[in-house]
Coordinates of C-alpha atoms in Angstrom, one line a residue:
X29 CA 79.0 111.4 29.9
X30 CA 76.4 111.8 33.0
X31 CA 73.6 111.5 31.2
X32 CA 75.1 108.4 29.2
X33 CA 76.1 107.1 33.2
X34 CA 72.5 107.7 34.3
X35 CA 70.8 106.0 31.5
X36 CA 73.2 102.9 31.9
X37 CA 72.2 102.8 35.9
X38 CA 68.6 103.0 34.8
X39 CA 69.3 99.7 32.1
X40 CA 71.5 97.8 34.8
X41 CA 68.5 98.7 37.2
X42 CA 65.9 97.4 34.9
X43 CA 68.0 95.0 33.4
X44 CA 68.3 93.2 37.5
X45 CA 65.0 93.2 38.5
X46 CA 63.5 91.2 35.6
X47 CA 65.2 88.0 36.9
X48 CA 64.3 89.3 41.0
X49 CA 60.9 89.8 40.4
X50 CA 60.4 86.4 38.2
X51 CA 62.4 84.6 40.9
X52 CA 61.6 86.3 44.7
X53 CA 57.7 87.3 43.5
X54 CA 56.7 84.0 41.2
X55 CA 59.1 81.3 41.7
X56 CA 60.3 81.0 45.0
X57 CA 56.9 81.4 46.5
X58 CA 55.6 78.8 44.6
X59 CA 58.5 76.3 44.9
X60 CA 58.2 77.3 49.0
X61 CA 54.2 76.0 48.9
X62 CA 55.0 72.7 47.1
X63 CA 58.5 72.2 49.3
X64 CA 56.9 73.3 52.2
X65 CA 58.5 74.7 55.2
X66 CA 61.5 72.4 56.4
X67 CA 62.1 71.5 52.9
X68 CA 62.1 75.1 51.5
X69 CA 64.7 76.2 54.9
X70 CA 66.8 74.2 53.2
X71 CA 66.7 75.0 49.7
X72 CA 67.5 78.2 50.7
X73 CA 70.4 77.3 52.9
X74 CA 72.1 75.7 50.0
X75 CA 70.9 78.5 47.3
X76 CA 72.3 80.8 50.0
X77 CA 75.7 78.0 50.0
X78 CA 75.9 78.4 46.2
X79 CA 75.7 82.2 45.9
X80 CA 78.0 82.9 48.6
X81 CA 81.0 81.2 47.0
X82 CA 79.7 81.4 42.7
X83 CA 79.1 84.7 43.0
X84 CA 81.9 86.2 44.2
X85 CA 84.7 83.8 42.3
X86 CA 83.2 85.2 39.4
X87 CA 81.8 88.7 40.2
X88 CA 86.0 89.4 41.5
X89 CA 87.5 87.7 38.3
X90 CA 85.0 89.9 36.4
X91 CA 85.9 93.2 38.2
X92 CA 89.9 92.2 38.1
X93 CA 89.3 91.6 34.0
X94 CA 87.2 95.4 34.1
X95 CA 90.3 96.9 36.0
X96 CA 93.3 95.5 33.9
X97 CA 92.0 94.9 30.3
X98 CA 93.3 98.2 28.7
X99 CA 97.0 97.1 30.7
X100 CA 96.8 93.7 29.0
X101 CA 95.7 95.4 25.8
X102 CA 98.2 98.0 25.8
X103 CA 101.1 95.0 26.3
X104 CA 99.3 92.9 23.5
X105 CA 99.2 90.3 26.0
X106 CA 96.7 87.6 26.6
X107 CA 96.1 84.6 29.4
X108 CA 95.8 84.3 33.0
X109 CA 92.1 84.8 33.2
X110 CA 91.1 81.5 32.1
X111 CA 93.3 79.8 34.2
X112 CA 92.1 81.6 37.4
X113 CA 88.3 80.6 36.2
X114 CA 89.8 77.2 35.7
X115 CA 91.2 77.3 39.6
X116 CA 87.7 79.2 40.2
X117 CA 85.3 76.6 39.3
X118 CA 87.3 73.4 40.7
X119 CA 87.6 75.4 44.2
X120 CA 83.6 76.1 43.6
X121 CA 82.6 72.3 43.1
X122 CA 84.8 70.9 46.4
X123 CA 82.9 73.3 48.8
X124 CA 79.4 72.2 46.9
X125 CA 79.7 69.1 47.5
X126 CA 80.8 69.1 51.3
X127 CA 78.7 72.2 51.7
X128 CA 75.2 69.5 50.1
X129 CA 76.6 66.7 52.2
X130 CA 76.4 68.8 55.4
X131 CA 73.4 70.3 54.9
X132 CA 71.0 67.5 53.5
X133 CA 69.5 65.5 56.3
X134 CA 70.3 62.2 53.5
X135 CA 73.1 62.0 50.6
X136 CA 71.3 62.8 47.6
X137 CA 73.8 62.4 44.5
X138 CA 71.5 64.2 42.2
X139 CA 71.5 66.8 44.6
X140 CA 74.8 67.3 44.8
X141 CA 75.2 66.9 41.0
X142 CA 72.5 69.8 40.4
X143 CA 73.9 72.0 43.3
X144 CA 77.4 71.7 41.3
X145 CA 76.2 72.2 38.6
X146 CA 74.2 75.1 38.8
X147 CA 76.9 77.1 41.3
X148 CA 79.3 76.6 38.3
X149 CA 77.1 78.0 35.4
X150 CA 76.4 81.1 37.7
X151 CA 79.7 81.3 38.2
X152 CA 81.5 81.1 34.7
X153 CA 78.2 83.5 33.7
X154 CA 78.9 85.8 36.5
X155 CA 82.8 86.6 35.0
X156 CA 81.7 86.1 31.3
X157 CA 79.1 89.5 32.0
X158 CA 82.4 91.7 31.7
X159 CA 82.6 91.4 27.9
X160 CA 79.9 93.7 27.7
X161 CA 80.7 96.3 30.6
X162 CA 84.0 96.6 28.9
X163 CA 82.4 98.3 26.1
X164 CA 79.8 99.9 28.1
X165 CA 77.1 97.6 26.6
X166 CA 74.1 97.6 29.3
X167 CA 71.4 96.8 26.5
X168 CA 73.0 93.1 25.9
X169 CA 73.0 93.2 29.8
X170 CA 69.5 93.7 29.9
X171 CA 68.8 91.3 27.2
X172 CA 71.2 88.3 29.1
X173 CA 69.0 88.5 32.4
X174 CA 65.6 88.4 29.7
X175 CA 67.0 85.3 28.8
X176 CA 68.2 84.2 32.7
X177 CA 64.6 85.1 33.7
X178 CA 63.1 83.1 30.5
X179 CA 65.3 80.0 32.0
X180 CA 64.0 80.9 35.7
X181 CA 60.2 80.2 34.5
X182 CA 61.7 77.1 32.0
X183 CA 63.3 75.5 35.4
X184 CA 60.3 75.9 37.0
X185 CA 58.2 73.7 34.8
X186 CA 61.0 71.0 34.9
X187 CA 60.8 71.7 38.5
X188 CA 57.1 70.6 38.4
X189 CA 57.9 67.4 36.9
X190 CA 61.1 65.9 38.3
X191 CA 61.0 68.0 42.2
X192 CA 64.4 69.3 41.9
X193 CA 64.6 72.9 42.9
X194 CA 67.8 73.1 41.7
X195 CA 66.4 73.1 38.4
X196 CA 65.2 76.3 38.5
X197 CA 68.7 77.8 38.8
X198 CA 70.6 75.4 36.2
X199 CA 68.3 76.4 33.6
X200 CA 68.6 80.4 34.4
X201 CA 72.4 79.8 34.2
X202 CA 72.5 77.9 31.2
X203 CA 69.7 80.1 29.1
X204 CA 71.9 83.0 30.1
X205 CA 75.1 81.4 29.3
X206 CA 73.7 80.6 25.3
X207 CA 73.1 84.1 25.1
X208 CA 76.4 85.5 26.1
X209 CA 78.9 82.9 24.2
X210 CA 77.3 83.9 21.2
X211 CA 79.1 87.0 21.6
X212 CA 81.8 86.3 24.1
X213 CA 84.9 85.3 23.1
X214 CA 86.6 85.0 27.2
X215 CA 86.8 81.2 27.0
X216 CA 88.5 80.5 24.0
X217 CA 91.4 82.9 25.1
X218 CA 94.6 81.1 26.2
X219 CA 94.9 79.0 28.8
X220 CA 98.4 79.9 29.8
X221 CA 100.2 82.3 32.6
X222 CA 101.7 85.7 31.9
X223 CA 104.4 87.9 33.1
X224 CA 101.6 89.8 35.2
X225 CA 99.9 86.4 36.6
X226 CA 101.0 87.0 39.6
X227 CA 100.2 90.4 40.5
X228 CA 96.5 90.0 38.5
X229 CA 96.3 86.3 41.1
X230 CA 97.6 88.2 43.6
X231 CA 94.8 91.2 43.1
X232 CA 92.2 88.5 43.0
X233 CA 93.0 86.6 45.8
X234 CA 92.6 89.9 47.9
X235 CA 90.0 91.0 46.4
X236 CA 88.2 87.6 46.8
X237 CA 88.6 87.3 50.5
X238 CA 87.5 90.6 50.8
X239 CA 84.0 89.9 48.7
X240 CA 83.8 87.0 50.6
X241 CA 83.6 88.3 53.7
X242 CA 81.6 90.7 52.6
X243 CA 79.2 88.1 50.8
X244 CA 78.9 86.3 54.2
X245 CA 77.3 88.7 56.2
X246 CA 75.0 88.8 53.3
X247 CA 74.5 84.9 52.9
X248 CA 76.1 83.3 55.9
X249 CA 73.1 84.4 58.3
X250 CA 71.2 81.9 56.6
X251 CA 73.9 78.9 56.9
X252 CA 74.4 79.6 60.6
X253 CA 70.9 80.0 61.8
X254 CA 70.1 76.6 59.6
X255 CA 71.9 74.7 62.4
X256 CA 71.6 76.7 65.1
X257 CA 67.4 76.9 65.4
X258 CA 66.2 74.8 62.1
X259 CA 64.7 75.1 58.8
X260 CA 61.6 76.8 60.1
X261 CA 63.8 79.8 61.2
X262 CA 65.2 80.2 57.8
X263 CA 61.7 80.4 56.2
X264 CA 60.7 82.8 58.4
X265 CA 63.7 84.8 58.6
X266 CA 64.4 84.9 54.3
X267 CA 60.7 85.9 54.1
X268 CA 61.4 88.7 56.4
X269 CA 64.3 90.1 54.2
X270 CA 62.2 89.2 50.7
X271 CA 61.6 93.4 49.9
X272 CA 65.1 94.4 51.6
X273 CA 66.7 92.5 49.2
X274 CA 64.4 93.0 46.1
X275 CA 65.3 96.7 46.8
X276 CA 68.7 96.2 47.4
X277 CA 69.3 93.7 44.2
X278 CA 67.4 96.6 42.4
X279 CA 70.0 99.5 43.9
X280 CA 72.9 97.8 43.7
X281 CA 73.7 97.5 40.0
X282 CA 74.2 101.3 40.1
X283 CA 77.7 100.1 41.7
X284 CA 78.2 97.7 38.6
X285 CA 77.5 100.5 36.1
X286 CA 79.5 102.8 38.5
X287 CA 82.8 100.4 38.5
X288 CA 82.8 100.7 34.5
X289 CA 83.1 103.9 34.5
X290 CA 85.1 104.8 37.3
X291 CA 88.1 102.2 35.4
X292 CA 88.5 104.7 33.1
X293 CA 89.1 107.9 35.5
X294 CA 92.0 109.1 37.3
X295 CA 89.9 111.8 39.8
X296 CA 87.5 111.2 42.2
X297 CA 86.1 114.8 43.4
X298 CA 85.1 114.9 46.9
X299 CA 81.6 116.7 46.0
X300 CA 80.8 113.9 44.2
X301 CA 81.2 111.5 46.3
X302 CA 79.2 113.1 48.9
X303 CA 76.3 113.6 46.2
X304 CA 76.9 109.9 45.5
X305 CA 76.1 109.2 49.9
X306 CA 73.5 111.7 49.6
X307 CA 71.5 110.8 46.9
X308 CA 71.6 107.0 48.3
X309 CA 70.9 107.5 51.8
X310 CA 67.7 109.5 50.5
X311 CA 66.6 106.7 48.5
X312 CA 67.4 104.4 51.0
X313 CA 64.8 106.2 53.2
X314 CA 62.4 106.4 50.7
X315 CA 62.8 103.0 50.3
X316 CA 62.5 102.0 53.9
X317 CA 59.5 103.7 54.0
X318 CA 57.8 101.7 51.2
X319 CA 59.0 98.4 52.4
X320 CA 57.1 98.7 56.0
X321 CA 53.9 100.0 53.9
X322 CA 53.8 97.3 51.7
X323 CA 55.4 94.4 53.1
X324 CA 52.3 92.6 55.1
X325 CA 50.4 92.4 52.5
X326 CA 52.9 91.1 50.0
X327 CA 53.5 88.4 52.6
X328 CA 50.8 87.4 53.4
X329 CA 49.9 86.7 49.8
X330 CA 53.3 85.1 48.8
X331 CA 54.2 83.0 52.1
X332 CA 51.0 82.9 54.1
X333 CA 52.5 80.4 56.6
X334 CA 54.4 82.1 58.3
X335 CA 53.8 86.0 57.4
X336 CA 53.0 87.1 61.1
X337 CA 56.4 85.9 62.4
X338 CA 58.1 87.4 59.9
X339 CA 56.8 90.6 60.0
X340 CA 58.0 90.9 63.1
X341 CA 61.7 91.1 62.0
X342 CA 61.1 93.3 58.7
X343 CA 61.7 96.7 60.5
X344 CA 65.2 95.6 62.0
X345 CA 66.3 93.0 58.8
X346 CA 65.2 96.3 56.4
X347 CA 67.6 98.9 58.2
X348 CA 69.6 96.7 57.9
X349 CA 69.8 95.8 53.9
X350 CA 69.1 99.9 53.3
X351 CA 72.8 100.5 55.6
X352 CA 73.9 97.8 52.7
X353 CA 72.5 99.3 49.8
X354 CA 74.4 102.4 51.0
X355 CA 77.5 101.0 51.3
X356 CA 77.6 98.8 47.8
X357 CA 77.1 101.7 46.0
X358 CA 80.4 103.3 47.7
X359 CA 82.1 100.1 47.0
X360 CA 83.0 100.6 43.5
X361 CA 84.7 104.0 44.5
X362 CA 86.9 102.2 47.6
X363 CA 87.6 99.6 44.9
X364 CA 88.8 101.9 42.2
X365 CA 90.7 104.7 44.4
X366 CA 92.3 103.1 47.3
X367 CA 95.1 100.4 48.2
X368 CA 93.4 96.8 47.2
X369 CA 94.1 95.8 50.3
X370 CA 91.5 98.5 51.9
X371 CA 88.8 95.7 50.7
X372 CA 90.4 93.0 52.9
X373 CA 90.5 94.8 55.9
X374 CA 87.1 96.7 55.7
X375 CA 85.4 93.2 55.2
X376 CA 87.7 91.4 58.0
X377 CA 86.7 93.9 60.9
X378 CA 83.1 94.0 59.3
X379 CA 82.9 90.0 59.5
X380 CA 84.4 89.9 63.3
X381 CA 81.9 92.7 64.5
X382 CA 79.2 90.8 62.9
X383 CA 80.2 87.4 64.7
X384 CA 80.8 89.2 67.9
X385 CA 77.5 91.3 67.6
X386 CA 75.0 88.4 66.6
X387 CA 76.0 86.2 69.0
X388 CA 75.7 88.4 71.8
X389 CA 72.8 89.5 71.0
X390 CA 71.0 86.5 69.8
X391 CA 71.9 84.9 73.3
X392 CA 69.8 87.6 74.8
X393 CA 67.0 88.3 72.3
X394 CA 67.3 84.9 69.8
X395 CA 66.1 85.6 66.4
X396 CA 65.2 89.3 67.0
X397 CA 68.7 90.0 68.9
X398 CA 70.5 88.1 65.8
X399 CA 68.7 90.8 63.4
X400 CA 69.7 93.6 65.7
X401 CA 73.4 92.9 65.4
X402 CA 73.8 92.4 62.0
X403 CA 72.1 96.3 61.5
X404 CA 74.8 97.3 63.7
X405 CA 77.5 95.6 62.1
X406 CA 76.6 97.3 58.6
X407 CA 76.4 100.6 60.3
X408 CA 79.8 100.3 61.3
X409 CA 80.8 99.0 58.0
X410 CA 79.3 102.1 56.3
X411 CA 81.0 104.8 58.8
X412 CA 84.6 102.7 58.1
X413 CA 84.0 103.1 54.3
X414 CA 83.8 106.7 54.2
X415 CA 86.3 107.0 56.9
X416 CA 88.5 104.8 54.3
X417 CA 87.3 107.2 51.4
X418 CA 88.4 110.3 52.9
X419 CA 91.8 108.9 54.8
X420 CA 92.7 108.7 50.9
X421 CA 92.8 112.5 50.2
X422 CA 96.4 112.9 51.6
X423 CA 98.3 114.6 48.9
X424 CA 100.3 111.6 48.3
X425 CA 97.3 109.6 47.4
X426 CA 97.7 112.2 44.2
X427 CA 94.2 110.4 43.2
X428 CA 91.5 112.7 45.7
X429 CA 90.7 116.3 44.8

């Protein structure tokens, strides 16, 4: 079993960064050169816009469907899903289109068509993923994001013609999506409620607000410093997380593969999960490490105009995605062993620390000050998660030994 749990972390490793290293090393850089950099601020305010509600509607429906599938199974029971993806996708397309309207200096329908459209392919893609970690199948994983990074360089050719960025994304979505309906069958389950609809909305209602907030200190940063010193800023400051979050996108998976397997156990051994914040604060280090060695020069190659600034920010904004790694791959475990609505309240005093600490701090220190408090918001997030982990031990947890 560990060495089957390893080899699937190194797949779902793998299997990520083919569609992060086609899209933050090629693409981007080269759709930021032709956009330029007002126009590329705001591309990546609205990618940032897009990701921060797709992703988790369908990254919570696809963990809720990996928790309670073997309960549905065992009751012979089928339905509610689809419907919640149904609700999922409408709730998804309102937001993108206020979310376009508010952020595009003019109304762009096409805009707003593309930005709906793409958001809702990565969305219905994101939950659709979980027919193959039920069965534990990280090879047709790896295979999906061949295909999403195949539709990533198609985009970008359409990109070249028509100017829509957007493109880029719609086509990764959809090449994905034809990959995994030829072997999912998700979508043509019933639309129609069951006796446990309400406790499996219920679960992923929490569990949504909780990824949310979560999500937002992840994506948000981007969508408040837009209006609050321009475009510019954005540029600079996404290009100052670029190799943070290549390493954290490349990490991270390890708390996908993790969460499949962890469905399927009743114990959680307290040795293991301190091997489990041992082994990831060490690579986190390592990691650190390599990302202030080989960050100016990566830079300076891929977004020349405004490298120097940037750099500036990369020891803080790194710290600060490592903390993150650390506490995504613990995740899974909080998810699996503790009360659901641990995830809610983790997130919810996360999300207020961060608001309280980047505007103080920003006030003082602008840009750099902003930085400095989301590190210290993640670090407190981190210290709450284990404290969460271990307040679970009680003996009438019966789940902890």
């Amino acid at each position: 079993m560990r060495k089957k749990v390893i080899f699937d972390s190194i797949l779902s490793i793998i299997s990520s960064a083919i569609p992060i290293v086609v899209l933050q090393l090629f693409i981007l850089p080269v759709v930021a050169n032709k956009l330029g950099n007002e126009q590329y601020g705001l591309a990546v305010t609205l990618i940032s816009l897009a990701t921060l509600f797709s992703l988790p509607l369908g990254n919570v429906l696809n963990n809720i469907r990996l928790l309670l599938d073997e309960k549905y199974k065992e009751h012979h029971i089928e339905g509610d899903f689809n419907l919640i993806l149904l609700g999922s996708i409408i709730i998804n397309m309102i937001v993108m289109v206020i979310g376009t309207i508010y952020y595009e200096p003019s109304f762009s329908i096409i805009s707003i068509i593309l930005v709906v459209l793409f958001s809702s392919l990565n969305l219905i893609r994101e939950y659709l993923i979980v027919t193959f970690r039920i069965i534990l199948n990280y090879k047709s994983i790896l295979i999906n994001n061949l295909f999403l990074g195949i539709g990533y360089l198609f985009g970008l050719l359409i990109f070249f013609i028509f100017e829509y960025w957007q493109l880029v994304y719609f086509f990764g979505a959809l090449f994905s999506l034809i990959y995994i309906t030829r072997y999912s069958n998700l979508l043509q389950e019933s639309y129609r409620s069951t006796p446990f609809f309400k406790e499996t909305l219920y679960e992923t209602v929490v569990l949504f607000i909780s990824v949310f907030l979560k999500s937002m200190l992840t994506y948000a940063d981007k969508l408040l410093l837009f209006p609050l010193v321009g475009a510019s800023a954005v540029s600079i400051y996404y290009s100052a997380n670029l190799m943070g979050k290549i390493i954290s996108m490349a990490i991270t998976p390890i708390s996908s593969v993790m969460l499949s397997y962890l469905a399927k156990m009743k114990l959680m051994k307290v040795k293991s999960f301190n091997l489990i914040l041992l082994f990831t604060s060490v690579l986190g280090i390592i990691g650190y490490v390599v990302i202030l060695f080989i960050s100016k020069p990566i830079l300076e190659i891929l977004y020349p105009a405004w490298a120097d600034e940037s750099l500036k920010l990369i020891p803080i904004t790194t710290a600060t995605v490592i903390v993150g790694v650390i506490s995504s791959v613990i995740h899974p475990i909080i998810l699996r062993f503790n009360h659901i609505n641990w995830q809610l309240w983790i997130n919810l005093l996360n999300l207020l620390i961060y608001v309280v600490c980047a505007y103080i701090f920003y006030n003082y220190y602008g840009l750099i000050g902003f930085c400095v408090g989301m590190l210290i918001a993640n670090v407190i997030k981190l210290l709450i998660m284990i404290f969460a982990f271990f307040q679970n031990r009680r003996p009438k947890k019966e789940k902890l030994v």
